[in-house]
Amino acid sequence: MGRPAMRLRWGWVVAGWWVWLRLCGLVVAAADGGGAEREGETLREAVRGRFLIGAAVSARRLNDPGLAELVAREFDSVTPENELKPASVRPGPGQFRFEAADRIVDFAATHGIKVVGHTLCWHSQAPRWLFVGEDGAPLPREKALKNLKEHIDGVMGHYRGKVVGWDVVNEALSDRPGEYLRQTPARRAIGDDYIVKAFEFAQAADPDAELYYNDYGIEGPEKLQKAIRLVRELKAAGVRLDAVGIQGHFVVRDEEGPERLERAIGAFQAEGVKVAVSELDVDVLPRRTRGADVAARERGGLDPYREGLPAEVAEAQARYYERVMRAVLAHPGAVCRVTFWGTHDGTSWLNSWPAGRRTNHPLLFDRDLKPKPAYRAVLGVLEGR
Ligand code: G3I
């Protein structure tokens, strides 16, 4: 037999082995793109249907083939990070703009990924005219309700059958001790029942979509009580609430975070409502601000990891993620989804909040799209190690 034929046969043998090893899940090669040198399962495989595992994505960043490949490989659900917010989809009264979010929904459909809608009613990133008149005064209740219903009907109607569930109301609870609801344009115009009304409108707009209440810091003891009060009020009002989104914006120095999360998951389970850890990240930079109020700003924030994350901090972050995932698994059946708020460190909102431009490292993949120790820690917990 001649040399070219020998080479051809050996080529097939090697390729056959490679495919077989991949099918066995033993090799996921760097050739997969994204520069990921990994062995074994992906996150979406390791989670084994116990809950959805997702990431917040942006339509623009999905143009990056490496990032798109990473998302399709690791996650079974995505949340548009900004594209479905009222400010993004409502260029003006009576108008809707869906192009950017549609691109994410199309990407998800191509890769068998579910889409979570974020968010229908939020005090931030919403056009003023929804709830405020030209004179600066709150709109009359009926007019504001009409606007809210038109918004929810228009957005949920456009995505009926394509979005599995919606953050119907986002961050309605107050951060102030002793104060229940945050003051917002919707609340000023409609009254305290704007939350119930939003859920009623959402339930009618797409009866098959799941409906969520989403907030930050509700794993902390005081805000948890407020969130439980809200869950009970929604139930008493007869509206459907499928899950509460605990955003999960943690700080690596805040040791107690995972325990608080576990207690909160147990508390919501006792109320008969599921939990989504809906915006998970672990901040490694120093900051004074707690929570995740987008309006909070700090001056002069330190930026110690511009050249990269020191190994010991990456390890501490990995242990933190490990504890978060153990909290998620501690109450079987209680958690319906875990969503990371971004894909790789370069995409995180924490690079520009609460202080101006810094170099943060809060996610599972670094700026070269390589898995960090945090990734291996999450995978390990999912695999039962
Ligand atoms: O799209 C514009 C761009 O045209 C403009 O040039 C640029 C200049 O600053 O701004 C761009 O918009 C930014 C947008 O993100 C898209 O990148 C906004 O300024 C910026 O404020 C916005 O920040 C988002 C923030 O919510 C406020 O909407 C973050 O990306 C997003 O991660 C963050 O997400 C929130 C959740 O919705 C709710 N929970 C807290 C979480 C973190 O704040």
Coordinates of C-alpha atoms and ligand atoms in Angstrom, one line a residue:
M1 CA 0.0 0.0 0.0
G2 CA 1.3 3.5 -0.9
R3 CA 2.2 6.1 1.7
P4 CA -0.7 8.5 0.9
A5 CA -3.3 5.7 1.4
M6 CA -1.6 4.7 4.7
R7 CA -1.8 8.4 5.8
L8 CA -5.5 8.6 4.8
R9 CA -6.3 5.4 6.8
W10 CA -4.5 6.7 9.9
G11 CA -6.2 10.0 9.5
W12 CA -9.6 8.3 9.7
V13 CA -8.5 6.2 12.7
V14 CA -7.4 9.3 14.6
A15 CA -10.6 11.2 13.6
G16 CA -12.7 8.3 14.7
W17 CA -11.1 8.1 18.1
W18 CA -11.5 11.8 18.5
V19 CA -15.2 11.7 17.7
W20 CA -15.7 8.7 20.0
L21 CA -13.9 10.4 22.9
R22 CA -16.0 13.5 22.4
L23 CA -19.2 11.5 22.4
C24 CA -18.0 10.0 25.6
G25 CA -17.5 13.5 26.9
L26 CA -13.9 12.9 27.6
V27 CA -12.5 15.6 25.3
V28 CA -13.7 19.1 24.7
A29 CA -10.8 20.4 22.7
A30 CA -9.4 23.9 22.3
A31 CA -10.4 23.5 18.6
D32 CA -13.9 24.1 19.8
G33 CA -13.1 27.8 19.7
G34 CA -13.1 30.3 22.5
G35 CA -9.7 29.0 23.5
A36 CA -11.4 26.7 26.1
E37 CA -9.0 23.9 27.1
R38 CA -11.4 21.8 29.1
E39 CA -12.1 18.2 29.8
G40 CA -15.4 16.6 30.5
E41 CA -18.8 18.0 30.7
T42 CA -20.1 21.5 30.0
L43 CA -22.3 23.4 32.5
R44 CA -25.5 22.6 30.6
E45 CA -24.6 18.9 30.5
A46 CA -23.6 18.8 34.2
V47 CA -26.8 20.4 35.4
R48 CA -28.7 17.4 34.1
G49 CA -32.1 19.1 33.9
R50 CA -32.3 19.9 37.6
F51 CA -32.7 23.6 36.7
L52 CA -31.9 25.9 33.8
I53 CA -28.4 27.4 33.7
G54 CA -28.0 30.6 31.8
A55 CA -26.1 33.8 31.1
A56 CA -27.1 37.4 30.4
V57 CA -26.1 38.3 26.8
S58 CA -26.1 41.3 24.6
A59 CA -27.1 41.2 20.9
R60 CA -24.0 43.1 20.0
R61 CA -21.6 40.8 21.8
L62 CA -23.2 37.7 20.2
N63 CA -21.6 38.9 17.0
D64 CA -18.3 37.7 18.5
P65 CA -18.0 34.1 17.3
G66 CA -16.0 33.0 20.3
L67 CA -18.5 34.4 22.7
A68 CA -21.4 32.9 20.8
E69 CA -19.8 29.5 20.8
L70 CA -19.2 29.7 24.5
V71 CA -22.8 30.6 25.2
A72 CA -24.2 27.8 22.9
R73 CA -21.8 25.3 24.5
E74 CA -22.2 26.1 28.2
F75 CA -25.7 27.5 28.7
D76 CA -29.3 26.3 28.1
S77 CA -30.9 29.7 28.7
V78 CA -30.1 33.3 28.1
T79 CA -31.4 36.6 29.4
P80 CA -31.1 39.7 27.2
E81 CA -29.1 42.0 29.5
N82 CA -30.6 45.3 28.3
E83 CA -32.5 44.7 25.0
L84 CA -36.0 44.0 26.5
K85 CA -36.0 46.8 29.1
P86 CA -38.7 49.4 28.5
A87 CA -36.1 52.0 27.4
S88 CA -34.8 49.6 24.8
V89 CA -38.1 48.5 23.3
R90 CA -40.1 51.7 23.5
P91 CA -38.7 54.5 21.3
G92 CA -41.9 56.5 21.9
P93 CA -45.6 56.2 22.8
G94 CA -47.4 53.7 20.7
Q95 CA -44.0 52.4 19.3
F96 CA -42.1 49.2 19.8
R97 CA -38.6 48.3 18.6
F98 CA -37.6 44.7 18.8
E99 CA -34.7 44.2 16.4
A100 CA -31.9 43.8 19.0
A101 CA -33.9 41.4 21.2
D102 CA -35.1 39.5 18.1
R103 CA -31.5 38.8 17.3
I104 CA -31.0 37.2 20.7
V105 CA -34.2 35.2 20.4
D106 CA -33.1 33.9 16.9
F107 CA -29.7 32.9 18.2
A108 CA -31.3 31.1 21.1
A109 CA -33.7 29.2 18.8
T110 CA -30.8 28.1 16.6
H111 CA -29.0 26.6 19.5
G112 CA -31.9 25.1 21.5
I113 CA -31.6 27.7 24.2
K114 CA -34.5 29.1 26.2
V115 CA -35.0 32.9 26.6
V116 CA -35.9 34.7 29.8
G117 CA -37.5 38.2 29.4
H118 CA -36.0 41.0 31.5
T119 CA -38.0 43.1 32.4
L120 CA -41.5 44.5 31.9
C121 CA -41.8 47.0 34.7
W122 CA -38.8 48.7 36.3
H123 CA -38.1 52.2 37.7
S124 CA -34.8 52.4 35.9
Q125 CA -34.2 52.3 32.1
A126 CA -37.8 53.2 31.4
P127 CA -39.2 56.0 29.3
R128 CA -40.6 58.8 31.4
W129 CA -43.8 59.2 29.4
L130 CA -45.0 55.7 30.6
F131 CA -46.0 57.0 34.0
V132 CA -45.2 60.8 34.0
G133 CA -47.1 63.6 32.2
E134 CA -45.5 66.4 30.2
D135 CA -46.0 68.7 33.2
G136 CA -43.8 66.4 35.3
A137 CA -46.7 65.2 37.4
P138 CA -47.6 61.5 37.7
L139 CA -50.1 60.4 35.0
P140 CA -53.7 59.8 36.1
R141 CA -54.1 56.2 37.3
E142 CA -56.2 55.1 34.4
K143 CA -53.9 56.5 31.8
A144 CA -50.8 54.9 33.5
L145 CA -52.6 51.6 33.8
K146 CA -53.5 51.8 30.1
N147 CA -49.8 52.5 29.2
L148 CA -48.6 49.6 31.4
K149 CA -51.1 47.2 29.8
E150 CA -50.2 48.4 26.3
H151 CA -46.5 47.9 27.1
I152 CA -46.9 44.4 28.5
D153 CA -49.4 43.3 25.8
G154 CA -47.0 44.6 23.1
V155 CA -43.8 43.0 24.4
M156 CA -45.2 39.7 25.6
G157 CA -47.4 39.4 22.5
H158 CA -44.4 39.8 20.2
Y159 CA -42.5 37.0 22.1
R160 CA -45.4 34.7 22.8
G161 CA -44.1 31.1 22.6
K162 CA -40.5 32.3 22.3
V163 CA -39.8 33.5 25.8
V164 CA -40.3 31.0 28.7
G165 CA -40.8 33.5 31.4
W166 CA -40.7 37.2 32.3
D167 CA -39.3 39.3 35.2
V168 CA -42.7 41.1 35.3
V169 CA -41.7 43.6 38.0
N170 CA -38.1 44.4 38.9
E171 CA -36.7 45.8 42.1
A172 CA -40.0 47.2 43.6
L173 CA -38.9 46.7 47.2
S174 CA -37.3 49.5 49.2
D175 CA -33.7 49.3 50.5
R176 CA -34.7 51.6 53.4
P177 CA -35.2 49.9 56.7
G178 CA -38.8 49.9 57.7
E179 CA -40.0 51.0 54.2
Y180 CA -41.8 48.3 52.2
L181 CA -42.0 49.6 48.6
R182 CA -39.6 51.7 46.7
Q183 CA -41.1 55.0 45.4
T184 CA -41.2 54.8 41.6
P185 CA -43.0 56.6 38.8
A186 CA -45.4 53.6 38.3
R187 CA -46.3 53.6 42.0
R188 CA -46.8 57.4 42.1
A189 CA -49.2 57.2 39.2
I190 CA -51.0 53.9 39.9
G191 CA -50.7 53.2 43.6
D192 CA -49.3 50.3 45.5
D193 CA -51.3 47.8 43.4
Y194 CA -49.2 48.6 40.3
I195 CA -47.3 45.3 41.0
V196 CA -50.5 43.2 41.1
K197 CA -51.8 44.9 38.0
A198 CA -48.5 44.2 36.1
F199 CA -48.9 40.5 37.0
E200 CA -52.6 40.5 35.9
F201 CA -51.7 42.1 32.6
A202 CA -48.8 39.7 32.1
Q203 CA -50.9 36.6 32.9
A204 CA -53.4 37.7 30.3
A205 CA -50.9 38.7 27.7
D206 CA -49.2 35.2 27.5
P207 CA -50.9 32.6 29.8
D208 CA -48.2 30.0 29.0
A209 CA -45.3 32.2 30.1
E210 CA -43.9 31.9 33.6
L211 CA -44.1 35.1 35.7
Y212 CA -41.3 36.2 38.1
Y213 CA -40.7 38.9 40.6
N214 CA -37.0 39.9 40.5
D215 CA -34.9 41.9 43.0
Y216 CA -31.4 42.3 44.5
G217 CA -30.5 41.8 48.2
I218 CA -33.6 39.9 49.0
E219 CA -31.5 37.1 50.5
G220 CA -30.7 39.5 53.3
P221 CA -32.9 39.2 56.4
E222 CA -34.8 42.5 56.2
K223 CA -35.5 42.6 52.5
L224 CA -36.3 38.9 52.6
Q225 CA -39.2 39.7 54.9
K226 CA -40.4 42.4 52.5
A227 CA -40.2 39.9 49.6
I228 CA -42.2 37.3 51.5
R229 CA -44.8 39.9 52.3
L230 CA -45.0 40.7 48.5
V231 CA -45.3 36.9 47.6
R232 CA -48.2 36.6 50.1
E233 CA -49.9 39.8 48.8
L234 CA -49.6 38.6 45.2
K235 CA -51.1 35.2 46.2
A236 CA -53.9 36.9 48.2
A237 CA -54.7 39.0 45.1
G238 CA -55.1 35.8 43.1
V239 CA -52.3 36.4 40.6
R240 CA -49.8 33.7 39.5
L241 CA -46.2 34.0 40.6
D242 CA -44.0 31.2 39.3
A243 CA -40.7 32.2 40.8
V244 CA -38.9 34.9 42.7
G245 CA -35.6 36.0 41.2
I246 CA -32.9 36.5 43.8
Q247 CA -30.4 38.4 41.7
G248 CA -27.3 37.2 43.5
H249 CA -24.9 40.0 43.0
F250 CA -22.4 38.8 45.6
V251 CA -19.1 40.3 46.8
V252 CA -16.2 37.9 47.5
R253 CA -15.4 39.7 50.8
D254 CA -18.9 39.3 52.1
E255 CA -18.5 35.8 53.7
E256 CA -22.2 35.4 54.7
G257 CA -23.7 35.7 51.2
P258 CA -24.0 31.9 50.4
E259 CA -25.6 31.2 53.9
R260 CA -28.1 34.0 53.4
L261 CA -28.9 32.7 49.9
E262 CA -29.6 29.2 51.3
R263 CA -31.9 30.5 54.0
A264 CA -33.8 32.6 51.5
I265 CA -34.2 29.7 49.1
G266 CA -35.6 27.6 52.0
A267 CA -37.9 30.5 53.0
F268 CA -39.4 30.9 49.5
Q269 CA -39.8 27.1 49.1
A270 CA -41.8 27.2 52.3
E271 CA -44.0 29.9 50.7
G272 CA -44.6 27.5 47.7
V273 CA -42.7 29.6 45.2
K274 CA -39.6 28.6 43.2
V275 CA -36.4 30.6 43.1
A276 CA -34.3 31.7 40.2
V277 CA -30.8 32.9 41.0
S278 CA -31.2 35.4 38.2
E279 CA -28.1 37.7 38.0
L280 CA -25.3 35.8 39.6
D281 CA -21.8 37.3 39.9
V282 CA -19.1 37.5 42.5
D283 CA -17.4 41.0 42.7
V284 CA -13.7 40.9 43.6
L285 CA -13.1 44.6 43.8
P286 CA -13.2 46.8 46.9
R287 CA -16.4 48.8 47.2
R288 CA -18.4 50.5 49.9
T289 CA -21.8 50.2 48.1
R290 CA -24.0 47.2 49.0
G291 CA -26.7 45.8 46.9
A292 CA -27.0 46.5 43.2
D293 CA -28.9 49.7 42.9
V294 CA -27.9 51.0 39.4
A295 CA -28.3 54.6 40.7
A296 CA -25.6 54.2 43.4
R297 CA -22.2 55.6 42.4
E298 CA -18.8 55.8 44.1
R299 CA -15.9 58.0 43.4
G300 CA -12.3 57.0 43.5
G301 CA -12.8 53.3 43.4
L302 CA -9.6 51.2 43.6
D303 CA -8.6 49.2 40.6
P304 CA -6.0 46.7 41.9
Y305 CA -6.4 43.9 39.3
R306 CA -5.9 45.7 36.1
E307 CA -3.1 43.3 35.1
G308 CA -5.0 40.2 36.0
L309 CA -6.6 38.4 38.9
P310 CA -4.0 37.1 41.5
A311 CA -4.3 33.3 41.9
E312 CA -5.3 33.5 45.6
V313 CA -8.2 35.9 44.8
A314 CA -9.3 33.6 41.9
E315 CA -9.2 30.7 44.4
A316 CA -11.2 32.6 47.0
Q317 CA -13.8 33.5 44.3
A318 CA -13.9 29.8 43.3
R319 CA -14.7 28.8 46.9
Y320 CA -17.4 31.4 47.0
Y321 CA -19.0 30.2 43.8
E322 CA -18.8 26.6 45.2
R323 CA -20.7 27.7 48.3
V324 CA -23.3 29.5 46.3
M325 CA -23.9 26.4 44.2
R326 CA -24.1 24.2 47.3
A327 CA -26.8 26.6 48.6
V328 CA -28.6 26.1 45.3
L329 CA -28.5 22.3 45.6
A330 CA -29.4 22.3 49.3
H331 CA -33.1 22.4 48.6
P332 CA -33.8 20.0 45.8
G333 CA -36.5 21.2 43.4
A334 CA -36.5 24.7 44.9
V335 CA -34.4 26.4 42.3
C336 CA -35.6 26.6 38.7
R337 CA -32.7 28.5 37.2
V338 CA -29.2 29.9 37.8
T339 CA -28.3 32.8 35.4
F340 CA -24.8 34.4 35.4
W341 CA -25.0 38.2 34.8
G342 CA -22.7 38.2 31.7
T343 CA -20.6 35.7 29.9
H344 CA -16.9 36.5 30.5
D345 CA -15.3 39.1 32.8
G346 CA -14.9 41.6 30.0
T347 CA -18.7 41.8 29.6
S348 CA -19.7 42.4 33.2
W349 CA -21.6 45.5 34.3
L350 CA -19.2 45.5 37.4
N351 CA -16.5 46.9 35.2
S352 CA -18.3 50.2 35.4
W353 CA -20.4 50.0 38.6
P354 CA -20.4 51.4 41.3
A355 CA -17.2 53.2 40.4
G356 CA -16.2 54.4 36.9
R357 CA -14.2 52.1 34.5
R358 CA -12.3 49.4 36.4
T359 CA -11.1 45.9 35.6
N360 CA -13.4 43.5 37.5
H361 CA -13.3 39.7 37.3
P362 CA -16.7 38.5 38.6
L363 CA -17.7 35.7 36.2
L364 CA -16.7 32.1 35.3
F365 CA -14.7 32.9 32.2
D366 CA -11.8 35.4 31.8
R367 CA -11.4 38.0 29.1
D368 CA -9.8 35.4 26.8
L369 CA -12.9 33.2 27.3
K370 CA -10.9 30.7 29.3
P371 CA -12.6 28.9 32.2
K372 CA -11.4 30.2 35.6
P373 CA -11.1 28.3 38.9
A374 CA -14.6 29.5 39.5
Y375 CA -15.9 27.6 36.5
R376 CA -14.2 24.4 37.7
A377 CA -15.7 24.9 41.1
V378 CA -19.3 25.3 39.8
L379 CA -18.8 22.4 37.5
G380 CA -17.5 20.3 40.3
V381 CA -20.5 21.0 42.6
L382 CA -22.9 20.2 39.7
E383 CA -21.1 16.9 39.1
G384 CA -21.4 16.0 42.7
R385 CA -17.7 16.4 43.6
Ligands
G3I1 O1 -26.5 51.4 24.6 C1 -25.9 52.6 25.1 C2 -24.9 53.1 24.1 O2 -25.6 53.5 22.9 C3 -24.2 54.3 24.7 O3 -23.2 54.7 23.9 C4 -23.6 53.9 26.1 C5 -22.9 55.1 26.8 O4 -22.8 54.9 28.1 O5 -24.6 53.5 26.9 C6 -25.2 52.3 26.4 O6 -26.2 51.9 27.3 C7 -25.7 51.3 28.5 C8 -26.4 49.9 28.6 O7 -26.1 49.4 29.8 C9 -25.9 49.0 27.5 O8 -24.5 48.8 27.6 C10 -26.2 52.2 29.7 O9 -25.5 53.4 29.6 C11 -25.9 51.4 31.0 O10 -26.5 52.2 32.0 C12 -26.6 50.1 30.9 O11 -26.3 49.4 32.1 C13 -27.0 48.3 32.4 C14 -27.8 48.5 33.7 O12 -28.5 47.4 34.1 C15 -28.8 49.7 33.6 O13 -29.8 49.3 32.7 C16 -26.1 47.1 32.5 O14 -25.6 46.8 31.3 C17 -26.9 45.9 33.1 O15 -26.0 44.9 33.4 C18 -27.6 46.3 34.3 O16 -28.4 45.2 34.7 C19 -29.1 45.3 36.0 C20 -30.4 44.5 35.8 O17 -31.1 45.0 34.7 C21 -31.3 44.6 37.1 N1 -30.5 44.3 38.3 C22 -29.2 44.9 38.4 C23 -28.4 44.8 37.2 C24 -27.0 45.4 37.3 O18 -27.2 46.8 37.4

